[in-house]
Coordinates of C-alpha atoms (C1' of nucleotides) in Angstrom, one line a residue:
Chain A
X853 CA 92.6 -90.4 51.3
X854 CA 92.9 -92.9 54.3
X855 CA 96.1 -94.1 55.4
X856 CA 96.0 -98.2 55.9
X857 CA 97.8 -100.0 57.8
X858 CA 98.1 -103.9 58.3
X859 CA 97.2 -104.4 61.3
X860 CA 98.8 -107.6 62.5
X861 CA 96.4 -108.1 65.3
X862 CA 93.7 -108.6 63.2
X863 CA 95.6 -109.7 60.6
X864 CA 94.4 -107.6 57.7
X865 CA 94.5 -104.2 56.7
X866 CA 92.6 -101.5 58.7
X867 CA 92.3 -97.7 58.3
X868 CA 94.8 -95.9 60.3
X869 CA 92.9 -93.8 63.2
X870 CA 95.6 -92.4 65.7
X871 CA 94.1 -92.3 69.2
X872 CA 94.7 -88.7 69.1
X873 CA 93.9 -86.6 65.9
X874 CA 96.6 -85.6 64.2
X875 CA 99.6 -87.0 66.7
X876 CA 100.8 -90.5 66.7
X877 CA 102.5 -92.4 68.9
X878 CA 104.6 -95.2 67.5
X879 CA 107.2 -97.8 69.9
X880 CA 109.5 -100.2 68.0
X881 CA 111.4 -102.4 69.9
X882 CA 115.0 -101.5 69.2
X883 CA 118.4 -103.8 70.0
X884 CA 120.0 -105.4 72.6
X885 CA 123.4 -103.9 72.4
X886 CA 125.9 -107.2 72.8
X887 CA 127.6 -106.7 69.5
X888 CA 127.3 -105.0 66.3
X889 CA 124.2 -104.7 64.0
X890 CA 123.4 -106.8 61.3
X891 CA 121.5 -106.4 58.3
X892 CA 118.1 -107.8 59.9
X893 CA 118.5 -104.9 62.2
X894 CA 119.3 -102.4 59.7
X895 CA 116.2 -103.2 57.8
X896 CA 114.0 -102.8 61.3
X897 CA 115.0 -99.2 61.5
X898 CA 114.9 -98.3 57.7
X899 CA 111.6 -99.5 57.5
X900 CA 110.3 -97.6 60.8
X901 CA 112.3 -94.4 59.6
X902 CA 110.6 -94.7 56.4
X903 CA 106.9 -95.2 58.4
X904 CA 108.0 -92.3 60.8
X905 CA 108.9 -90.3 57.6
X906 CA 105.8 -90.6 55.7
X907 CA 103.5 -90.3 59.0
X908 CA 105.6 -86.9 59.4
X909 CA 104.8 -85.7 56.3
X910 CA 101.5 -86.1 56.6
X911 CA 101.6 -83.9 58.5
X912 CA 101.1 -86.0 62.1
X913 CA 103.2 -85.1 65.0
X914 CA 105.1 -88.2 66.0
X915 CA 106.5 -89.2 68.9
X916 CA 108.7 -92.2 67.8
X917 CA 110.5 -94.0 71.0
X918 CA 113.0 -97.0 70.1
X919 CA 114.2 -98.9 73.2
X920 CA 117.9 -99.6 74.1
X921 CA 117.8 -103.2 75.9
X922 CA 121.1 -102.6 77.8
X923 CA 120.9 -105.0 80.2
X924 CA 120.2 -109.0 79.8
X925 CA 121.4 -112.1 79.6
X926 CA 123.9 -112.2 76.8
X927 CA 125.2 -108.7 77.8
X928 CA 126.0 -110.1 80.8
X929 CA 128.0 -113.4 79.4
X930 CA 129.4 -111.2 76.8
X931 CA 131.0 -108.6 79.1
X932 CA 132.2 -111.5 81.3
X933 CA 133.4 -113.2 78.5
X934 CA 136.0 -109.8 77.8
X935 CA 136.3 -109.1 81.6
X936 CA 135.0 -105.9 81.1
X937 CA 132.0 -104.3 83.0
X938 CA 128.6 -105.1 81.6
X939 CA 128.3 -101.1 80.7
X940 CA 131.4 -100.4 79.1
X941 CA 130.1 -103.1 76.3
X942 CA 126.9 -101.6 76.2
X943 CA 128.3 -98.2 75.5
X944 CA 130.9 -99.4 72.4
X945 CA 128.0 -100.7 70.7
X946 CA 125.3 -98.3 71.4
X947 CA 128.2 -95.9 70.0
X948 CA 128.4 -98.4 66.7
X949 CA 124.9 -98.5 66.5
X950 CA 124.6 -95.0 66.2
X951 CA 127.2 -95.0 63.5
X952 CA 125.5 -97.4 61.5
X953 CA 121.9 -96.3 61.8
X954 CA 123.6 -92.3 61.0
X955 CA 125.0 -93.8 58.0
X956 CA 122.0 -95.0 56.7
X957 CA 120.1 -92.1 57.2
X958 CA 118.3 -93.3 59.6
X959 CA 116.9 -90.1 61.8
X960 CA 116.9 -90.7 65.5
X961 CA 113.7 -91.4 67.4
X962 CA 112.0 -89.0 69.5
X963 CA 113.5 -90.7 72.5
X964 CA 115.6 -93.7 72.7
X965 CA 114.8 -94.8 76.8
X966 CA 117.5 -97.5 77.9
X967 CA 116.4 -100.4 80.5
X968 CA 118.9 -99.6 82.8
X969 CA 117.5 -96.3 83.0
X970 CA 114.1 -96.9 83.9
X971 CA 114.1 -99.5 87.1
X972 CA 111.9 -97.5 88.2
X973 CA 109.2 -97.9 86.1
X974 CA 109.7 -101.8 85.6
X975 CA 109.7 -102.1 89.5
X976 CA 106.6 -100.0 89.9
X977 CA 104.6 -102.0 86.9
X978 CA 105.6 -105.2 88.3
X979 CA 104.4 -104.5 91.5
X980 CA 101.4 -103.5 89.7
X981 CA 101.1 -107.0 87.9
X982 CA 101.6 -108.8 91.4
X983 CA 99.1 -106.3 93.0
X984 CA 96.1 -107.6 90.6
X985 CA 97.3 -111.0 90.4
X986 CA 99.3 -111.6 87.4
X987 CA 102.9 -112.0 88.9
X988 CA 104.1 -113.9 92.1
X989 CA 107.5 -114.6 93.4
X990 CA 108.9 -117.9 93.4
X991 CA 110.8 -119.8 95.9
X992 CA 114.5 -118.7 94.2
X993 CA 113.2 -115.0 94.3
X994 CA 112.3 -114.4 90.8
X995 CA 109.2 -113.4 90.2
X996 CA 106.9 -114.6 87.0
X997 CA 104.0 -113.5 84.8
X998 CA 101.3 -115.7 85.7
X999 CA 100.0 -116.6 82.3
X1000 CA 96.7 -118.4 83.0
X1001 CA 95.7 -115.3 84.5
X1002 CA 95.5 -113.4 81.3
X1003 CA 92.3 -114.6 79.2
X1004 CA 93.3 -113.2 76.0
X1005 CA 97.1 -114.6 76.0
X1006 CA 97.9 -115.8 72.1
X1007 CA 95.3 -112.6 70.9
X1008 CA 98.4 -111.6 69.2
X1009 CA 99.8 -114.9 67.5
X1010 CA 97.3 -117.0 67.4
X1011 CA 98.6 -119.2 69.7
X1012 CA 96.2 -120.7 72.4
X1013 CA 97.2 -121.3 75.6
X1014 CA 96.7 -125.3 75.6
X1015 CA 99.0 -125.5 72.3
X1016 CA 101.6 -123.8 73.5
X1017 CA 101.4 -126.0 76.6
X1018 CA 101.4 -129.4 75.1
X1019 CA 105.2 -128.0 73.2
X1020 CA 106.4 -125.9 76.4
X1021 CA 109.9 -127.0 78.1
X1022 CA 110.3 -126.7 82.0
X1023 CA 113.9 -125.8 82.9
X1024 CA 114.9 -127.3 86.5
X1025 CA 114.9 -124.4 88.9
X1026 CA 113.3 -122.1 87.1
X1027 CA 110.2 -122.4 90.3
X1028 CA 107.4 -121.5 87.8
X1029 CA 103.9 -122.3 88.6
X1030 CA 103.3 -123.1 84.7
X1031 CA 105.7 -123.8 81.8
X1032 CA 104.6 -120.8 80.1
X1033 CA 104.8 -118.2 82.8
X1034 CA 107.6 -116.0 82.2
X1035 CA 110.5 -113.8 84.0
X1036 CA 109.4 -110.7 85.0
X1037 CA 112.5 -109.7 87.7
X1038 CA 115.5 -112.3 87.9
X1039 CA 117.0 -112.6 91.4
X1040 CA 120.7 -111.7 91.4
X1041 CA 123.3 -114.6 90.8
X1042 CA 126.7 -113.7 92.7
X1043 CA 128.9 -111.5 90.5
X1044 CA 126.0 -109.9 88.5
X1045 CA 124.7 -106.6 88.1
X1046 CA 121.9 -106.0 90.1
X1047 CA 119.0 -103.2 91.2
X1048 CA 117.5 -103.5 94.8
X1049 CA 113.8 -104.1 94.4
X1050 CA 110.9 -105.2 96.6
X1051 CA 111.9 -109.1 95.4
X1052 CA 115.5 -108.3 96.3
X1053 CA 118.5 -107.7 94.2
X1054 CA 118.1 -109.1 90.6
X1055 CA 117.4 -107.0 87.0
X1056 CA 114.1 -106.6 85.0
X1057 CA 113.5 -109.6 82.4
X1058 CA 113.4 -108.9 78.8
X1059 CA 109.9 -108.5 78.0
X1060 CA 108.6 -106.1 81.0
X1061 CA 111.3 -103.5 79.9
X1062 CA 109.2 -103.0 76.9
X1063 CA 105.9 -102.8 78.9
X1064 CA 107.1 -100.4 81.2
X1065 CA 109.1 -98.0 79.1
X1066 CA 106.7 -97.8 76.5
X1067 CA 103.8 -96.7 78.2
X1068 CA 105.8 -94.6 80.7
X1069 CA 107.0 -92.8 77.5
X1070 CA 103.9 -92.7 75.6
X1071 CA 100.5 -93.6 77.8
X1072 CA 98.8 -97.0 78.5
X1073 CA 97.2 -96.8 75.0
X1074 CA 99.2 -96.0 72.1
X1075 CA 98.7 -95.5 68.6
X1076 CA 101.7 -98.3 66.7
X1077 CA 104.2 -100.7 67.8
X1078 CA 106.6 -102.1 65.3
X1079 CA 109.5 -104.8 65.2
X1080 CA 110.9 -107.7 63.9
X1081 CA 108.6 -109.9 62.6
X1082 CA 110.4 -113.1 65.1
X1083 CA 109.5 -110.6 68.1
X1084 CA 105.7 -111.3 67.8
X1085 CA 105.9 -114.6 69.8
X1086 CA 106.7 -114.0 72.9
X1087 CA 107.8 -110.8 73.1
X1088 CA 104.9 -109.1 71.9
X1089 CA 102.3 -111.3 72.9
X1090 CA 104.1 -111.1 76.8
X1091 CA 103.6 -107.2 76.2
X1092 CA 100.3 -107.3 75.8
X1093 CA 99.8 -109.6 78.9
X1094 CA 101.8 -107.4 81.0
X1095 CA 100.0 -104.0 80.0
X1096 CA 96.9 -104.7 79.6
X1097 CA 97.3 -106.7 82.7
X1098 CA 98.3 -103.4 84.8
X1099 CA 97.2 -101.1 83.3
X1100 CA 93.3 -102.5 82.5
X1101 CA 93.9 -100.8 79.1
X1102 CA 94.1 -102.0 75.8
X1103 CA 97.7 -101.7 75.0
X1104 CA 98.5 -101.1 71.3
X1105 CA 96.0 -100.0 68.5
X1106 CA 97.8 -100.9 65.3
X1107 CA 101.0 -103.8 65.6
X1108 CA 103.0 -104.3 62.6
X1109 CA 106.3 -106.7 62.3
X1110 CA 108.8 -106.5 59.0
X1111 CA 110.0 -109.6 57.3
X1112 CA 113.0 -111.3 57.6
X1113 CA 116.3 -110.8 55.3
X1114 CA 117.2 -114.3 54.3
X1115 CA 120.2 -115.4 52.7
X1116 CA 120.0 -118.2 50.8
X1117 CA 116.7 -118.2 51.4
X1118 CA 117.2 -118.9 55.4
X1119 CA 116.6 -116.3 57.6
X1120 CA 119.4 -114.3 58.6
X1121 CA 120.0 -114.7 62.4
X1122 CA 123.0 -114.6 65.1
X1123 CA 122.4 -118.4 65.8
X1124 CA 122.7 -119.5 62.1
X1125 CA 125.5 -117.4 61.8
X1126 CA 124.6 -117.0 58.3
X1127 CA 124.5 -112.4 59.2
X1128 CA 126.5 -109.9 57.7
X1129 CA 127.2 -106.6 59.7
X1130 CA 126.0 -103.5 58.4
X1131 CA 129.4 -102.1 58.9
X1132 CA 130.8 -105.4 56.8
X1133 CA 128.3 -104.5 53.8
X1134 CA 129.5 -100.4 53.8
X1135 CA 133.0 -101.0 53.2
X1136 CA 131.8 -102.6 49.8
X1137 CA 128.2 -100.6 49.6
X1138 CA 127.1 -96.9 50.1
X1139 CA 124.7 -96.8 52.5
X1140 CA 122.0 -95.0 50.3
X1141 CA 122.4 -98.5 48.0
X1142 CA 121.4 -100.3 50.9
X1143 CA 118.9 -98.3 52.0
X1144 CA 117.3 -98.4 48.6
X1145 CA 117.9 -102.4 48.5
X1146 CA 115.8 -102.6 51.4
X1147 CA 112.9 -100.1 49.8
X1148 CA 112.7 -102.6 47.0
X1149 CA 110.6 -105.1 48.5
X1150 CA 107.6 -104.6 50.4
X1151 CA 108.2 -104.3 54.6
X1152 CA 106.5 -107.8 55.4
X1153 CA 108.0 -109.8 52.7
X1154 CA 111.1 -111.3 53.0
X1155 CA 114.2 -109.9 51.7
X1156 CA 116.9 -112.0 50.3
X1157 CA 120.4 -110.5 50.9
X1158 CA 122.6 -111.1 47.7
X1159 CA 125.5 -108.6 46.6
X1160 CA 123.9 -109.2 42.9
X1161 CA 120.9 -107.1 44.3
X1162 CA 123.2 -104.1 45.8
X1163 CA 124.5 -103.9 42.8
X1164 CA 121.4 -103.5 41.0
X1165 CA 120.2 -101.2 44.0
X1166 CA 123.4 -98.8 42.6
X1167 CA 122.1 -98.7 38.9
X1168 CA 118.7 -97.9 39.7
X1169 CA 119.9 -94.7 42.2
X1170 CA 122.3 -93.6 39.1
X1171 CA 118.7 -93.7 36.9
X1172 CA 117.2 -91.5 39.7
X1173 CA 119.5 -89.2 40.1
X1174 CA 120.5 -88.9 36.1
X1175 CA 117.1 -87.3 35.7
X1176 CA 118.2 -84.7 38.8
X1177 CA 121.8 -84.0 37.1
X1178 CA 121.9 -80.3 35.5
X1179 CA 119.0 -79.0 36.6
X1180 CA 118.7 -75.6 38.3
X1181 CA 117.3 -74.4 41.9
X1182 CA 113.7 -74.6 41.5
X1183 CA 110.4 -74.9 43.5
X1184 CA 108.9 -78.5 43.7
X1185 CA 105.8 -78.3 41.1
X1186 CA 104.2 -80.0 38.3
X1187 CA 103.8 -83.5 39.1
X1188 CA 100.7 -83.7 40.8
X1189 CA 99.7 -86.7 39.1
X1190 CA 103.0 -88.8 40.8
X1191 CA 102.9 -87.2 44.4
X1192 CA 99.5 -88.3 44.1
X1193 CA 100.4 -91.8 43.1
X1194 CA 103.2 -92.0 45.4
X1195 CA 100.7 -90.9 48.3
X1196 CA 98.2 -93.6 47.2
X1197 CA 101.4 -96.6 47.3
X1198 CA 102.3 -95.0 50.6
X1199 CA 99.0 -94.7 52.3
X1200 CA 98.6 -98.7 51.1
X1201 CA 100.1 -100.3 54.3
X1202 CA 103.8 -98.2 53.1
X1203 CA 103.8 -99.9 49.2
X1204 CA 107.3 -98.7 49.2
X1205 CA 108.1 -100.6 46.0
X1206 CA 105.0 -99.1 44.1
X1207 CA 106.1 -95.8 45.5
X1208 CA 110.0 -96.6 44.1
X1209 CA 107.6 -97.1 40.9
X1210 CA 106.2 -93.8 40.7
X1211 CA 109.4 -91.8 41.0
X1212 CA 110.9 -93.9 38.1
X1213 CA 107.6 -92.8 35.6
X1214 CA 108.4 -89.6 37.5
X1215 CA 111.9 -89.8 36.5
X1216 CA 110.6 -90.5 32.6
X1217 CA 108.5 -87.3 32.0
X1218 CA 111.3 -85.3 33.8
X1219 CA 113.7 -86.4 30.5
X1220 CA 110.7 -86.4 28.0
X1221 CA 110.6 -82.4 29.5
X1222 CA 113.9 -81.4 29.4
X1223 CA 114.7 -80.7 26.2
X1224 CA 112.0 -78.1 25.6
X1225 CA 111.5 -76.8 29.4
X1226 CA 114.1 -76.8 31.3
X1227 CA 112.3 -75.1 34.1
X1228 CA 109.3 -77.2 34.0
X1229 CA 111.8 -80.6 34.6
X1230 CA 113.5 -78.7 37.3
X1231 CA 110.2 -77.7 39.1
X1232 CA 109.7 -81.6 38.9
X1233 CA 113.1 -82.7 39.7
X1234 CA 112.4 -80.9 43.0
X1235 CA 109.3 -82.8 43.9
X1236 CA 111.1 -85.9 42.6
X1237 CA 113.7 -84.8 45.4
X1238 CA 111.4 -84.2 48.0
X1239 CA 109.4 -87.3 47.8
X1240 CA 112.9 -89.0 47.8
X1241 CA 113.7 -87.3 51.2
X1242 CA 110.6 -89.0 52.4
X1243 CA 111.8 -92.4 51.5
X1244 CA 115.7 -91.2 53.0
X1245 CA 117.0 -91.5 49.3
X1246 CA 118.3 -89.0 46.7
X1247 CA 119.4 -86.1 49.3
X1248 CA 123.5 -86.3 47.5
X1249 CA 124.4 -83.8 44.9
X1250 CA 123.9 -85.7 42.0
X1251 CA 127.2 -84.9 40.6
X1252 CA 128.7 -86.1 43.8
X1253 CA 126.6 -89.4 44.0
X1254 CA 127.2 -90.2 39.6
X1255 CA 131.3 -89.6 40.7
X1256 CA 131.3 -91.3 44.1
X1257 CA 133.1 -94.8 44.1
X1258 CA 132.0 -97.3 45.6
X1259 CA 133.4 -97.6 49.8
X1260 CA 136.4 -98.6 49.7
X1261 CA 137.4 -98.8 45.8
X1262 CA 140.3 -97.3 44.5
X1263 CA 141.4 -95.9 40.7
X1264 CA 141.7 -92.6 39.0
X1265 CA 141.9 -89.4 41.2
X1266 CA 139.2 -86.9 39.5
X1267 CA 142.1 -85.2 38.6
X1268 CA 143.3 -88.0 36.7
X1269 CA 140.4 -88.4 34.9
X1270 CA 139.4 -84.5 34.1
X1271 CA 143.1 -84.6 32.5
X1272 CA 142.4 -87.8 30.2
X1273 CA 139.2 -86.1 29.1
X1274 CA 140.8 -82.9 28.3
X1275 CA 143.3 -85.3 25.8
X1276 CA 140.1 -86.9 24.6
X1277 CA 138.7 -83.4 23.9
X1278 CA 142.0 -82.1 21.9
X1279 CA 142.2 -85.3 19.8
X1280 CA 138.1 -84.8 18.8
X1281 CA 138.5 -81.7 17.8
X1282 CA 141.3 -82.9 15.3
X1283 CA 138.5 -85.7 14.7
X1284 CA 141.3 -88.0 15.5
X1285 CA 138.5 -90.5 16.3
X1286 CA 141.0 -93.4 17.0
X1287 CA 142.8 -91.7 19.9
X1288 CA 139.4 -90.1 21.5
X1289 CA 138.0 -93.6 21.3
X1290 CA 141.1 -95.6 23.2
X1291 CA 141.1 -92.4 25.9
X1292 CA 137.3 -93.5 26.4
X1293 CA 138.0 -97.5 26.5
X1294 CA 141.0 -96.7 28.9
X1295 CA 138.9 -94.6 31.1
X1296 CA 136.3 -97.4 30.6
X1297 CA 138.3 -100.1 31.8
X1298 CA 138.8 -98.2 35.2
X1299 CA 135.0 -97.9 35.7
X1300 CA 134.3 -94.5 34.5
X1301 CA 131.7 -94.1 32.0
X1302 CA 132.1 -90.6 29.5
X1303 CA 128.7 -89.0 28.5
X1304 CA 129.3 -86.3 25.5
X1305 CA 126.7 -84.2 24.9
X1306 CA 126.5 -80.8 23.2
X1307 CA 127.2 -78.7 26.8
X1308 CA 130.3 -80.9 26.8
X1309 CA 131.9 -84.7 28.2
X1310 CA 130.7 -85.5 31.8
X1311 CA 131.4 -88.3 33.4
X1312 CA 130.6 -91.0 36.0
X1313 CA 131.7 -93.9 38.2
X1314 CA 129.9 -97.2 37.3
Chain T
rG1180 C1' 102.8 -132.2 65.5
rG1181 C1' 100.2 -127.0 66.1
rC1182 C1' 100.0 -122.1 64.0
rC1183 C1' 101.4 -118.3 60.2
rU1184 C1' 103.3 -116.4 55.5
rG1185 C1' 104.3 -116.9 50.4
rG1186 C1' 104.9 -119.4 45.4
rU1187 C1' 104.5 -113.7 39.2
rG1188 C1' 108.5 -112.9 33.1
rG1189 C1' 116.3 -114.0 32.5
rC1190 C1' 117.0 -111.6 37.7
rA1191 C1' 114.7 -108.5 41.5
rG1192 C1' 109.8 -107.2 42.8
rA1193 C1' 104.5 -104.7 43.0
rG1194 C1' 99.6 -105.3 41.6
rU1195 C1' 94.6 -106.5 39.6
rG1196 C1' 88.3 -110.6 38.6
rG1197 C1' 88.3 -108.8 31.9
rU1198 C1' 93.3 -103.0 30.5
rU1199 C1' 101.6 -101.1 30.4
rA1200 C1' 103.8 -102.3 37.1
rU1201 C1' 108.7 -100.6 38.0
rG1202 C1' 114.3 -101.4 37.9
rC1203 C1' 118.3 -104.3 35.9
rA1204 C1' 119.4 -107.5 31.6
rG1205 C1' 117.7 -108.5 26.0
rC1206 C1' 116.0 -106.9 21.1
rG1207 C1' 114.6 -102.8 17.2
rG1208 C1' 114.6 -97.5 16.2
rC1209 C1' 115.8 -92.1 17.2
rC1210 C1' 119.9 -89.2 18.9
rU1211 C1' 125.6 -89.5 18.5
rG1212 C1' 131.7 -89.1 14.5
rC1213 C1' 131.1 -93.8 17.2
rA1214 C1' 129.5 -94.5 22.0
rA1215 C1' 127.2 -93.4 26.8
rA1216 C1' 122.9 -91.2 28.8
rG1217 C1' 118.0 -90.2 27.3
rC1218 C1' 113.5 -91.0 24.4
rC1219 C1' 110.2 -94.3 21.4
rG1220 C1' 108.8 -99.3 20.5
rU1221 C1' 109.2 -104.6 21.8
rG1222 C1' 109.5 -110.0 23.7
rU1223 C1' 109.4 -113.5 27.7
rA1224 C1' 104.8 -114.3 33.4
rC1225 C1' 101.6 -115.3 37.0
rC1226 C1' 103.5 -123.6 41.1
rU1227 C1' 99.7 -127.6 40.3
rC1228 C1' 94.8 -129.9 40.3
rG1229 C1' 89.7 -129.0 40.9
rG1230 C1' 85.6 -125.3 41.9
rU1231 C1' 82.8 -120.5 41.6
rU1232 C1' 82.3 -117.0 37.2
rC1233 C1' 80.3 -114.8 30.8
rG1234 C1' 85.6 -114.5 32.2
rA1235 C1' 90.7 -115.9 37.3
rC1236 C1' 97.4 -115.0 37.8
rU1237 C1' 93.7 -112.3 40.9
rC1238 C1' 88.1 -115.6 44.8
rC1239 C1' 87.3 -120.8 47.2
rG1240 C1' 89.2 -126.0 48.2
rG1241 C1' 93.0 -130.0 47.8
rG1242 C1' 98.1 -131.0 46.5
rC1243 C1' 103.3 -129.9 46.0
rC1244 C1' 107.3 -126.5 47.2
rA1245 C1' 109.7 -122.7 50.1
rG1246 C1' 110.2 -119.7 54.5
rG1247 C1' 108.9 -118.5 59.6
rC1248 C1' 107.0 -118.9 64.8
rC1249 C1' 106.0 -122.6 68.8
rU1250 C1' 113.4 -121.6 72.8
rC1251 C1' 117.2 -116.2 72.7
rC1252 C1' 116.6 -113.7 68.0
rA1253 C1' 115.0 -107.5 64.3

RNA sequence: GGCCUGGUGGCAGAGUGGUUAUGCAGCGGCCUGCAAAGCCGUGUACCUCGGUUCGACUCCGGGCCAGGCCUCCA
């Protein structure tokens, strides 16, 4: 089976052929660490995690890098806006980002290059770009991409150059030879952190950071680049210009971008305002509800954020891992016919819902098997867990998930509620039916749901 | 204005030229002291108008609607 991938350069779906067989190397543009992350971001990383996942256990090598833009333009105002130095905000929030991103089980790349870090680099491929003709330095010392010297600018988004001319806005003082030429180094304004470079003091721009730390970190060629969906004009598109235009190589084989979340069917974005944190939705959500909430559509379809659809995100985990509850240790086995189907929804540009799909028929024939081999439904429980860990799901004891409250909820201690089901017990083995029923209602009311069965009462937080 | 997506059942959300998505919710049954969970069964669907086809929700064209990019944005 072939692994397909939507290739967004070509707009359609293409068999995935790493440059190298068997190793892949993916980039995905990370954040720009001015304040916390959102759930547009979240999804960004889940989404990647879940692609390096499944690449991983296909047994590729892959060398994931995720950049850290620590250094730009809102940084800057931010930081001066708290009187603090621009690094000290940088570091809180790559600290919270971490903290997020941990929560929701997101692993960490294979490197995680900062901007700040790698001056060199940028210095050296700008030089490069101005060497062959694609940069120049303007009169107020920054130096720009010179776009008209790139043929193939708007390859990427279908954009040609003349269109985006006739919309473009010229801000005074910006020295540009061409409305669409773009920042490459920014001279120093007094007061700001700055790098000595061949153009003088000043900092990288935005969009050569990527350029230069990605194919320092992973060759002139590489196999994917990911990111938000909003990133592929300019930011990608300026990429390509800049790397193909120093290097002479073609830059990036495979380019995919996720949807949007929306709320209210309006994207979700810092300028609407209109975001929620991720640290906002875990004090009401576990993070493996969100995670799944973001599985549930595919990658490049939009995802609208409503609480109704965590919620629902909850119930369908508690099916999941239902089928795992009870089951002993065993060896992942007998389900061939759904690792094969979830490989087939994977392989098919990451069908994460039609691979959600496949553990819940999965999920089905682990309780048809139960009853009358136990063994058998724990050989398949395991593989049900397994292909879980390649989505980042089901990984909890499922005792510990069924009886975990939601964050931030509070109620019955367990001790509590062992205690009322031990008074339940007494008063059904009287067959005092009345009392065992208004135990079960009261425990009921408090959101925990009693399951008797012949082994005896467990329960669960709903 | 230019360019790009998408419009599926009560909700969410895949997919396919003629056959059950899946989850939640509903309904009937089994199981249960009664429930819950689970299992079995079941209903509601493919924006609109044309076209291609033996046959289209699925392909093509028009329309309407929604979202996005064209400026920082994941």
């Amino acid at each position: 089976m072939t692994l397909r991938i939507y290739n967004d350069l070509h707009h359609k779906k293409e068999n995935f052929e790493p440059l190298e067989p068997g190793k892949v190397r993916m980039y995905v543009c990370g954040m720009t660490v001015y304040d916390y992350c959102h759930l547009g971001h979240a999804r960004v990383v889940v989404v990647f995690d879940v692609v390096y996942r499944y690449l991983k256990a296909r047994g590729y090598e892959v060398t994931y890098v995720r950049n850290i833009t620590d250094i730009d333009d809102k940084i800057i105002q931010r930081a001066n806006e708290q009187g603090i130095p621009f690094h000290q905000l940088t570091k809180k929030f790559i600290d919270a980002m971490h903290e997020d991103f941990d929560a929701l089980g997101v692993l960490r790349p294979t490197m995680e290059p900062r901007a700040t870090e790698h001056l060199e680099e940028i210095i050296r491929m700008i030089q490069a770009l101005i060497d062959k003709g694609h940069a120049y330095q303007a009169e107020n010392g920054d130096v720009y991409y010179d776009v008209r010297s790139f043929p193939e600018y708007g390859k990427l988004s279908g954009k040609s150059i003349d269109d985006l001319e006739a919309g473009a806005r010229v801000e005074p003082g910006e020295g540009k030879r061409d409305p669409l030429d773009f920042a490459l180094w920014k001279a120093a304004k007094p007061g700001e952190p700055a790098w000595d470079s061949p153009w003088g003091k000043g900092r990288p721009g935005w969009h050569i950071e990527c350029s230069a730390m990605s194919t320092s970190a992973l060759g002139d060629t590489f196999d994917i680049h990911g990111g938000g969906a909003d990133l592929t004009f300019p930011h990608h598109e300026n990429e390509i210009a800049q790397s193909e235009g120093a290097t002479g190589h073609p830059f990036v084989r495979y380019w995919m971008h996720n949807g949007f979340v929306r709320v209210k069917e309006e994207k979700m974005s810092k300028s609407l305002g209109n975001f929620f944190t991720i640290r906002d939705i875990l004090a009401r959500f576990r993070p493996e509800e969100v995670r799944y909430f973001i599985l549930t559509s595919h990658y490049r379809s939009p995802l609208n954020y409503d609480e109704e659809h965590l919620v629902n995100a909850r119930k369908a985990l508690d099916r999941l891992y239902t089928a795992l509850r009870g089951l002993p240790q065993a060896e992942p086995g007998e389900a061939d016919k759904y690792v094969e189907a979830f490989n087939a929804a994977m392989d098919d540009d990451f069908n994460t819902p039609e691979a959600l799909a496949v553990l819940f028929e999965l999920v089905r024939e682990i309780n048809r098997v139960r009853p009358e081999n136990e063994e058998k439904a724990a050989r398949m429980a395991a593989e049900l867990k397994r292909l879980g860990d390649i989505l980042g799901i089901l990984q909890e004891e499922p005792e510990a998930w069924l009886k975990g409250a939601p964050s931030g909820s509070e109620g019955l201690t367990d001790e509590q509620i062992e205690a009322l089901i031990q008074q339940r017990l007494e008063a059904r083995k009287a067959k005092n039916w009345s009392e065992a029923d208004r135990i079960r209602d009261e425990l009921k009311a408090q959101g925990i749901v009693l399951e008797d069965s012949p082994q005896g009462t467990t329960w669960r937080r709903e």
